[in-house]
mmCIF file of C-alpha atoms in Angstrom:
data_model
loop_
_atom_site.group_PDB
_atom_site.id
_atom_site.type_symbol
_atom_site.label_atom_id
_atom_site.label_comp_id
_atom_site.label_asym_id
_atom_site.label_seq_id
_atom_site.Cartn_x
_atom_site.Cartn_y
_atom_site.Cartn_z
ATOM 1 C CA LYS A 2 0.000 0.000 0.000
ATOM 2 C CA ARG A 3 1.048 3.563 -0.693
ATOM 3 C CA LYS A 4 2.020 5.502 2.374
ATOM 4 C CA ARG A 5 -0.077 8.499 3.110
ATOM 5 C CA THR A 6 1.781 11.717 3.559
ATOM 6 C CA LYS A 7 0.893 14.034 6.371
ATOM 7 C CA THR A 8 -1.036 17.118 5.408
ATOM 8 C CA SER A 9 0.940 20.255 6.212
ATOM 9 C CA HIS A 10 -0.866 22.982 8.122
ATOM 10 C CA GLN A 11 1.742 25.575 7.281
ATOM 11 C CA THR A 12 0.399 28.553 5.361
ATOM 12 C CA ALA A 13 3.602 30.328 4.390
ATOM 13 C CA ASP A 14 3.093 29.447 0.713
ATOM 14 C CA VAL A 15 -0.526 30.628 0.572
ATOM 15 C CA LYS A 16 -0.814 33.675 -1.665
ATOM 16 C CA PRO A 17 -2.951 36.615 -0.555
ATOM 17 C CA ALA A 18 -6.282 37.024 -2.303
ATOM 18 C CA LEU A 19 -6.359 39.336 -5.281
ATOM 19 C CA PRO A 20 -8.238 42.614 -4.788
ATOM 20 C CA VAL A 21 -11.860 42.608 -5.884
ATOM 21 C CA ILE A 22 -11.128 45.254 -8.511
ATOM 22 C CA ALA A 23 -7.616 45.182 -9.940
ATOM 23 C CA ALA A 24 -6.051 48.068 -11.809
ATOM 24 C CA PRO A 25 -7.200 47.931 -15.439
ATOM 25 C CA PRO A 26 -4.663 46.442 -17.888
ATOM 26 C CA TYR A 27 -4.147 49.596 -19.898
ATOM 27 C CA PRO A 28 -2.192 52.827 -19.345
ATOM 28 C CA ASP A 29 -3.454 55.737 -17.282
ATOM 29 C CA LEU A 30 -3.896 57.885 -20.371
ATOM 30 C CA GLN A 31 -6.607 55.514 -21.548
ATOM 31 C CA ARG A 32 -8.468 55.717 -18.252
ATOM 32 C CA PRO A 33 -11.419 57.985 -19.047
ATOM 33 C CA ASP A 34 -12.503 60.981 -17.060
ATOM 34 C CA ILE A 35 -15.883 60.263 -15.489
ATOM 35 C CA VAL A 36 -18.532 62.958 -15.016
ATOM 36 C CA VAL A 37 -21.694 62.048 -13.126
ATOM 37 C CA ILE A 38 -24.469 64.575 -12.529
ATOM 38 C CA GLN A 39 -27.258 63.953 -10.055
ATOM 39 C CA ALA A 40 -29.793 66.372 -11.525
ATOM 40 C CA GLU A 41 -32.263 67.868 -9.071
ATOM 41 C CA SER A 42 -35.891 66.778 -9.714
ATOM 42 C CA PHE A 43 -34.997 65.486 -13.182
ATOM 43 C CA PHE A 44 -37.271 63.170 -15.140
ATOM 44 C CA ASP A 45 -38.689 63.097 -18.644
ATOM 45 C CA ALA A 46 -41.701 65.301 -17.970
ATOM 46 C CA ARG A 47 -43.040 64.717 -21.478
ATOM 47 C CA ARG A 48 -44.595 61.528 -20.094
ATOM 48 C CA LEU A 49 -46.691 63.627 -17.747
ATOM 49 C CA ASN A 50 -48.645 65.406 -20.455
ATOM 50 C CA GLN A 51 -48.579 64.968 -24.230
ATOM 51 C CA ALA A 52 -48.973 68.731 -24.653
ATOM 52 C CA ILE A 53 -45.395 69.241 -23.385
ATOM 53 C CA PRO A 54 -43.297 69.696 -26.557
ATOM 54 C CA ARG A 55 -40.828 66.990 -27.550
ATOM 55 C CA GLU A 56 -38.172 69.662 -28.121
ATOM 56 C CA LEU A 57 -38.015 70.326 -24.379
ATOM 57 C CA LEU A 58 -35.550 67.444 -23.937
ATOM 58 C CA SER A 59 -34.197 67.138 -27.465
ATOM 59 C CA HIS A 60 -30.584 66.769 -26.289
ATOM 60 C CA LEU A 61 -31.607 64.028 -23.875
ATOM 61 C CA ASP A 62 -33.083 62.146 -26.854
ATOM 62 C CA GLU A 63 -29.884 62.638 -28.859
ATOM 63 C CA ILE A 64 -27.515 61.410 -26.154
ATOM 64 C CA CYS A 65 -29.746 58.429 -25.309
ATOM 65 C CA ASN A 66 -29.472 57.368 -28.957
ATOM 66 C CA GLU A 67 -25.682 57.246 -28.487
ATOM 67 C CA ALA A 68 -25.505 56.090 -24.855
ATOM 68 C CA ASN A 69 -24.146 52.770 -23.623
ATOM 69 C CA TYR A 70 -27.087 52.553 -21.219
ATOM 70 C CA TYR A 71 -30.227 54.612 -20.724
ATOM 71 C CA GLY A 72 -33.688 54.137 -19.284
ATOM 72 C CA ARG A 73 -35.903 54.572 -16.259
ATOM 73 C CA LEU A 74 -34.389 54.704 -12.792
ATOM 74 C CA THR A 75 -36.082 53.459 -9.636
ATOM 75 C CA VAL A 76 -35.026 55.716 -6.757
ATOM 76 C CA PRO A 77 -35.767 55.651 -3.003
ATOM 77 C CA ALA A 78 -37.346 59.124 -2.890
ATOM 78 C CA TRP A 79 -40.307 61.123 -4.197
ATOM 79 C CA GLY A 80 -40.256 64.913 -4.403
ATOM 80 C CA ALA A 81 -37.526 65.319 -1.732
ATOM 81 C CA ASN A 82 -34.870 63.432 0.292
ATOM 82 C CA THR A 83 -32.122 63.826 -2.294
ATOM 83 C CA MET A 84 -29.502 62.272 0.004
ATOM 84 C CA ARG A 85 -31.234 58.857 -0.133
ATOM 85 C CA THR A 86 -30.681 58.512 -3.877
ATOM 86 C CA GLU A 87 -27.295 60.187 -3.576
ATOM 87 C CA PHE A 88 -26.035 57.676 -1.017
ATOM 88 C CA GLU A 89 -27.588 54.743 -2.854
ATOM 89 C CA PHE A 90 -25.756 55.668 -6.071
ATOM 90 C CA LEU A 91 -22.415 56.328 -4.376
ATOM 91 C CA SER A 92 -22.408 53.301 -2.063
ATOM 92 C CA GLY A 93 -24.301 50.770 -4.165
ATOM 93 C CA LEU A 94 -26.245 49.836 -1.008
ATOM 94 C CA PRO A 95 -30.029 49.545 -1.513
ATOM 95 C CA ASN A 96 -31.815 52.063 0.676
ATOM 96 C CA GLU A 97 -34.125 49.454 2.218
ATOM 97 C CA THR A 98 -31.132 47.548 3.647
ATOM 98 C CA LEU A 99 -29.987 50.460 5.823
ATOM 99 C CA GLY A 100 -32.447 50.106 8.707
ATOM 100 C CA TYR A 101 -33.258 53.476 10.295
ATOM 101 C CA ASP A 102 -30.403 55.034 8.320
ATOM 102 C CA ARG A 103 -32.544 54.715 5.185
ATOM 103 C CA PHE A 104 -34.396 57.905 6.203
ATOM 104 C CA ASN A 105 -31.190 59.973 6.238
ATOM 105 C CA PRO A 106 -27.983 57.999 5.539
ATOM 106 C CA TYR A 107 -25.885 61.074 6.385
ATOM 107 C CA LEU A 108 -27.208 61.566 9.913
ATOM 108 C CA SER A 109 -25.023 58.844 11.440
ATOM 109 C CA LEU A 110 -23.984 56.288 8.797
ATOM 110 C CA GLY A 111 -22.019 58.814 6.772
ATOM 111 C CA LYS A 112 -20.120 60.038 9.831
ATOM 112 C CA ARG A 113 -17.666 57.181 9.376
ATOM 113 C CA PRO A 114 -15.938 55.840 6.258
ATOM 114 C CA VAL A 115 -18.239 53.977 3.862
ATOM 115 C CA TRP A 116 -16.857 52.356 0.713
ATOM 116 C CA THR A 117 -18.167 54.026 -2.433
ATOM 117 C CA ILE A 118 -17.502 54.365 -6.144
ATOM 118 C CA ALA A 119 -15.210 57.269 -5.207
ATOM 119 C CA HIS A 120 -13.033 54.958 -3.075
ATOM 120 C CA THR A 121 -12.879 52.419 -5.901
ATOM 121 C CA LEU A 122 -11.816 55.015 -8.452
ATOM 122 C CA ARG A 123 -9.310 56.610 -6.085
ATOM 123 C CA LEU A 124 -7.747 53.149 -5.692
ATOM 124 C CA LEU A 125 -7.387 53.106 -9.477
ATOM 125 C CA GLY A 126 -5.562 56.437 -9.589
ATOM 126 C CA TYR A 127 -8.460 58.850 -10.018
ATOM 127 C CA ARG A 128 -8.765 62.245 -8.359
ATOM 128 C CA THR A 129 -12.268 62.380 -6.874
ATOM 129 C CA ILE A 130 -14.214 65.651 -6.679
ATOM 130 C CA CYS A 131 -17.750 66.417 -5.541
ATOM 131 C CA ILE A 132 -19.565 69.619 -6.564
ATOM 132 C CA HIS A 133 -22.675 70.890 -4.782
ATOM 133 C CA PRO A 134 -23.549 74.584 -5.236
ATOM 134 C CA PHE A 135 -25.134 74.952 -1.821
ATOM 135 C CA GLU A 136 -23.955 75.283 1.781
ATOM 136 C CA ALA A 137 -21.395 72.623 2.700
ATOM 137 C CA LYS A 138 -22.976 71.997 6.091
ATOM 138 C CA PHE A 139 -26.377 71.115 4.605
ATOM 139 C CA PHE A 140 -26.953 67.422 5.451
ATOM 140 C CA ASP A 141 -23.414 67.582 6.978
ATOM 141 C CA ARG A 142 -21.924 67.008 3.534
ATOM 142 C CA ASP A 143 -18.706 68.749 4.630
ATOM 143 C CA ILE A 144 -18.193 65.902 7.132
ATOM 144 C CA VAL A 145 -19.715 63.111 5.063
ATOM 145 C CA PHE A 146 -18.038 63.511 1.689
ATOM 146 C CA PRO A 147 -14.448 62.929 2.857
ATOM 147 C CA ASN A 148 -15.766 59.722 4.463
ATOM 148 C CA LEU A 149 -17.309 58.743 1.119
ATOM 149 C CA GLY A 150 -13.951 58.913 -0.645
ATOM 150 C CA PHE A 151 -13.809 62.405 -2.148
ATOM 151 C CA ASP A 152 -10.495 64.269 -2.288
ATOM 152 C CA ARG A 153 -12.201 67.637 -2.732
ATOM 153 C CA PHE A 154 -15.651 69.052 -2.014
ATOM 154 C CA ILE A 155 -16.696 72.205 -3.873
ATOM 155 C CA ASP A 156 -19.643 74.033 -2.303
ATOM 156 C CA VAL A 157 -21.438 77.311 -3.023
ATOM 157 C CA THR A 158 -18.506 79.406 -1.728
ATOM 158 C CA GLU A 159 -16.615 78.509 -4.919
ATOM 159 C CA PHE A 160 -19.426 79.869 -7.096
ATOM 160 C CA ASN A 161 -18.826 83.567 -6.432
ATOM 161 C CA ASN A 162 -20.663 85.699 -9.011
ATOM 162 C CA ALA A 163 -21.902 82.562 -10.758
ATOM 163 C CA GLN A 164 -25.100 82.742 -12.760
ATOM 164 C CA ARG A 165 -28.322 81.944 -10.924
ATOM 165 C CA PHE A 166 -31.564 80.883 -12.509
ATOM 166 C CA GLY A 167 -34.190 81.574 -9.908
ATOM 167 C CA PRO A 168 -33.093 81.260 -6.280
ATOM 168 C CA TYR A 169 -30.241 78.791 -6.860
ATOM 169 C CA ILE A 170 -26.964 78.470 -8.792
ATOM 170 C CA SER A 171 -27.831 77.548 -12.373
ATOM 171 C CA ASP A 172 -27.212 74.151 -13.924
ATOM 172 C CA LEU A 173 -25.171 75.843 -16.647
ATOM 173 C CA ALA A 174 -22.864 77.359 -13.999
ATOM 174 C CA VAL A 175 -22.293 73.862 -12.602
ATOM 175 C CA ALA A 176 -21.489 72.624 -16.115
ATOM 176 C CA ALA A 177 -18.977 75.468 -16.518
ATOM 177 C CA LYS A 178 -17.325 74.459 -13.228
ATOM 178 C CA ILE A 179 -17.056 70.859 -14.456
ATOM 179 C CA GLU A 180 -15.449 72.028 -17.689
ATOM 180 C CA SER A 181 -12.869 74.112 -15.815
ATOM 181 C CA LEU A 182 -11.921 71.127 -13.638
ATOM 182 C CA LEU A 183 -11.562 68.898 -16.689
ATOM 183 C CA ASN A 184 -9.300 71.465 -18.331
ATOM 184 C CA GLU A 185 -6.941 71.980 -15.400
ATOM 185 C CA ASN A 186 -5.903 68.393 -14.650
ATOM 186 C CA ASN A 187 -4.071 65.741 -16.642
ATOM 187 C CA GLU A 188 -4.745 62.911 -14.204
ATOM 188 C CA PRO A 189 -7.989 60.919 -14.548
ATOM 189 C CA GLN A 190 -10.844 62.505 -12.623
ATOM 190 C CA PHE A 191 -14.156 61.388 -11.196
ATOM 191 C CA ILE A 192 -16.390 64.437 -10.904
ATOM 192 C CA PHE A 193 -19.723 63.976 -9.138
ATOM 193 C CA ALA A 194 -22.034 67.001 -9.261
ATOM 194 C CA ILE A 195 -25.280 67.496 -7.352
ATOM 195 C CA THR A 196 -27.307 70.285 -8.941
ATOM 196 C CA MET A 197 -29.647 72.727 -7.195
ATOM 197 C CA GLU A 198 -31.338 74.893 -9.848
ATOM 198 C CA ASN A 199 -34.503 72.818 -10.116
ATOM 199 C CA HIS A 200 -35.067 72.464 -6.380
ATOM 200 C CA GLY A 201 -38.650 73.222 -5.290
ATOM 201 C CA LYS A 202 -40.802 74.978 -4.395
ATOM 202 C CA TRP A 203 -42.126 76.216 -7.735
ATOM 203 C CA GLU A 204 -43.958 79.206 -6.327
ATOM 204 C CA ILE A 205 -45.462 82.038 -8.327
ATOM 205 C CA GLY A 206 -42.813 84.737 -8.855
ATOM 206 C CA ARG A 207 -39.906 82.317 -8.415
ATOM 207 C CA LEU A 208 -38.251 83.487 -11.657
ATOM 208 C CA GLN A 209 -39.160 87.174 -11.496
ATOM 209 C CA THR A 210 -35.565 88.374 -11.184
ATOM 210 C CA THR A 211 -34.403 86.062 -13.990
ATOM 211 C CA LEU A 212 -37.400 86.206 -16.337
ATOM 212 C CA PRO A 213 -39.443 89.385 -15.761
ATOM 213 C CA ASP A 214 -42.332 88.029 -17.845
ATOM 214 C CA SER A 215 -42.710 84.868 -15.728
ATOM 215 C CA ALA A 216 -45.207 86.194 -13.153
ATOM 216 C CA SER A 217 -48.134 84.283 -14.665
ATOM 217 C CA LEU A 218 -46.339 80.940 -15.045
ATOM 218 C CA SER A 219 -47.862 77.978 -13.216
ATOM 219 C CA PRO A 220 -45.733 75.718 -10.977
ATOM 220 C CA LEU A 221 -45.457 73.150 -13.780
ATOM 221 C CA GLU A 222 -44.453 75.824 -16.308
ATOM 222 C CA LEU A 223 -41.798 77.100 -13.907
ATOM 223 C CA TYR A 224 -40.465 73.564 -13.476
ATOM 224 C CA LEU A 225 -40.285 73.080 -17.246
ATOM 225 C CA ARG A 226 -38.223 76.276 -17.639
ATOM 226 C CA HIS A 227 -35.625 74.761 -15.322
ATOM 227 C CA LEU A 228 -35.808 71.388 -17.063
ATOM 228 C CA ALA A 229 -34.996 73.103 -20.359
ATOM 229 C CA ASN A 230 -31.735 74.306 -18.778
ATOM 230 C CA THR A 231 -30.785 70.753 -17.808
ATOM 231 C CA ASN A 232 -31.331 69.862 -21.455
ATOM 232 C CA LYS A 233 -28.814 72.604 -22.398
ATOM 233 C CA VAL A 234 -26.298 71.156 -19.904
ATOM 234 C CA ILE A 235 -26.493 67.773 -21.634
ATOM 235 C CA LEU A 236 -25.543 69.381 -24.966
ATOM 236 C CA LYS A 237 -22.857 71.610 -23.412
ATOM 237 C CA LEU A 238 -21.016 68.801 -21.623
ATOM 238 C CA ARG A 239 -21.434 66.279 -24.427
ATOM 239 C CA ASP A 240 -19.847 68.745 -26.866
ATOM 240 C CA HIS A 241 -17.046 69.561 -24.417
ATOM 241 C CA LEU A 242 -16.293 65.879 -23.815
ATOM 242 C CA GLN A 243 -16.267 65.204 -27.560
ATOM 243 C CA ARG A 244 -13.341 67.648 -27.844
ATOM 244 C CA HIS A 245 -11.689 66.669 -24.541
ATOM 245 C CA PRO A 246 -8.118 65.276 -24.912
ATOM 246 C CA ARG A 247 -8.878 62.323 -22.625
ATOM 247 C CA GLU A 248 -11.431 59.571 -23.081
ATOM 248 C CA ALA A 249 -14.642 60.494 -21.258
ATOM 249 C CA VAL A 250 -17.765 59.000 -19.681
ATOM 250 C CA PHE A 251 -20.837 61.110 -18.896
ATOM 251 C CA CYS A 252 -23.747 59.968 -16.728
ATOM 252 C CA LEU A 253 -26.772 62.022 -15.687
ATOM 253 C CA TYR A 254 -29.719 60.872 -13.594
ATOM 254 C CA GLY A 255 -32.573 62.325 -11.570
ATOM 255 C CA ASP A 256 -32.603 62.102 -7.781
ATOM 256 C CA HIS A 257 -36.427 62.068 -7.633
ATOM 257 C CA VAL A 258 -39.441 63.369 -9.525
ATOM 258 C CA PRO A 259 -40.508 66.942 -8.682
ATOM 259 C CA SER A 260 -42.949 67.640 -5.868
ATOM 260 C CA LEU A 261 -45.844 68.697 -8.073
ATOM 261 C CA PRO A 262 -48.630 66.545 -6.613
ATOM 262 C CA ALA A 263 -51.494 68.569 -8.112
ATOM 263 C CA ASP A 264 -50.094 68.226 -11.647
ATOM 264 C CA PHE A 265 -49.376 64.526 -11.174
ATOM 265 C CA GLU A 266 -52.905 63.934 -9.888
ATOM 266 C CA ARG A 267 -54.481 66.048 -12.635
ATOM 267 C CA ASN A 268 -52.713 63.983 -15.284
ATOM 268 C CA GLY A 269 -53.220 60.629 -13.544
ATOM 269 C CA TYR A 270 -49.461 60.117 -13.368
ATOM 270 C CA THR A 271 -48.207 57.840 -10.566
ATOM 271 C CA ASP A 272 -44.804 56.650 -11.856
ATOM 272 C CA GLU A 273 -42.103 57.538 -9.294
ATOM 273 C CA ARG A 274 -39.129 56.635 -11.517
ATOM 274 C CA THR A 275 -36.693 59.176 -12.914
ATOM 275 C CA ASP A 276 -34.455 58.859 -16.002
ATOM 276 C CA TYR A 277 -30.738 58.304 -16.618
ATOM 277 C CA PHE A 278 -28.119 57.761 -19.289
ATOM 278 C CA ILE A 279 -24.477 56.613 -19.321
ATOM 279 C CA TRP A 280 -22.570 57.779 -22.404
ATOM 280 C CA ARG A 281 -18.997 57.080 -23.425
ATOM 281 C CA ARG A 282 -17.423 59.050 -26.224
ATOM 282 C CA GLY A 283 -17.355 57.040 -29.424
ATOM 283 C CA SER A 284 -20.092 54.619 -28.369
ATOM 284 C CA LYS A 285 -22.485 53.559 -31.098
ATOM 285 C CA GLY A 286 -25.611 53.266 -29.014
ATOM 286 C CA GLY A 287 -26.366 50.678 -26.416
ATOM 287 C CA GLN A 288 -28.938 49.159 -24.167
ATOM 288 C CA ASN A 289 -32.290 50.483 -22.996
ATOM 289 C CA LEU A 290 -32.112 49.188 -19.444
ATOM 290 C CA ASN A 291 -34.435 50.109 -16.589
ATOM 291 C CA THR A 292 -32.501 49.826 -13.330
ATOM 292 C CA THR A 293 -32.141 51.136 -9.789
ATOM 293 C CA SER A 294 -29.888 53.850 -8.380
ATOM 294 C CA ASP A 295 -27.857 51.349 -6.314
ATOM 295 C CA VAL A 296 -26.974 49.414 -9.495
ATOM 296 C CA LEU A 297 -26.229 52.545 -11.518
ATOM 297 C CA HIS A 298 -22.711 53.071 -10.206
ATOM 298 C CA ARG A 299 -21.727 49.548 -11.261
ATOM 299 C CA LEU A 300 -22.921 50.350 -14.786
ATOM 300 C CA VAL A 301 -20.802 53.516 -14.703
ATOM 301 C CA LEU A 302 -17.736 51.493 -13.667
ATOM 302 C CA LYS A 303 -18.405 48.890 -16.342
ATOM 303 C CA THR A 304 -18.720 51.578 -19.018
ATOM 304 C CA ALA A 305 -15.582 53.402 -17.896
ATOM 305 C CA LEU A 306 -13.226 50.510 -17.112
ATOM 306 C CA THR A 307 -14.032 48.033 -19.885
ATOM 307 C CA PRO A 308 -11.415 48.524 -22.611
ATOM 308 C CA THR A 309 -12.931 49.709 -25.886
#
């Protein structure tokens, strides 16, 4: 009979596990810049009422025809509670799994490090920047965002003399800030912007200082004026990224539908989903995929880090 050899319990020759996400097998210069915009109260409002002109979101239609992914987005908020969708996208953790933290993930959960898409990209050599043209202390973002993996947090204090549209910093001013950041760095960047222009309430007179003839506009008409500006941002950044010296990925999604309950009820509209797209320069059109905001960041990573 063959002699059995003793099994060794030594572990000196056991190799450490590989990291979950290894550095991509292509040079840094091929690593695309990634721009993600969480657009305040953004959804395709043309579904609400057929009388809303198709041209309102013409640039959304154009980029969706080219995008790697686009579709409807299920989010954990309706009309408010931006930070729920925000945290779900960044962390990839479904809101319903957070226990009491699902109501406000930044109240206690975000006060300690939480792994996010920003951490993943920083591990891969990206500089990570968050832009939010509002007070840094709102929702304690000044404390939370370093814990979520961002190297730099740009708040309203860095928007001196920036254009406003209504009471808040305009979406086009945020787009201009993104363009300036893209132009000043050679290293790959992940830029995550949270817009404010289309934040409610859509009260009569909201746009008086911007549009003197807007006094008679209804809340829905006021909302649509802001939505038209988001449409301009899509064109502005797409054109900039087409000319950008680095490869580029551009994602935009809505944090929640607007709080316009009377208009939703009047039109019999009950869908709580928003809209999104993920576009990479040079893509030939992709997949119409309805998804959730916790899955969205994995689609962004797949689009950005899969060699073309």
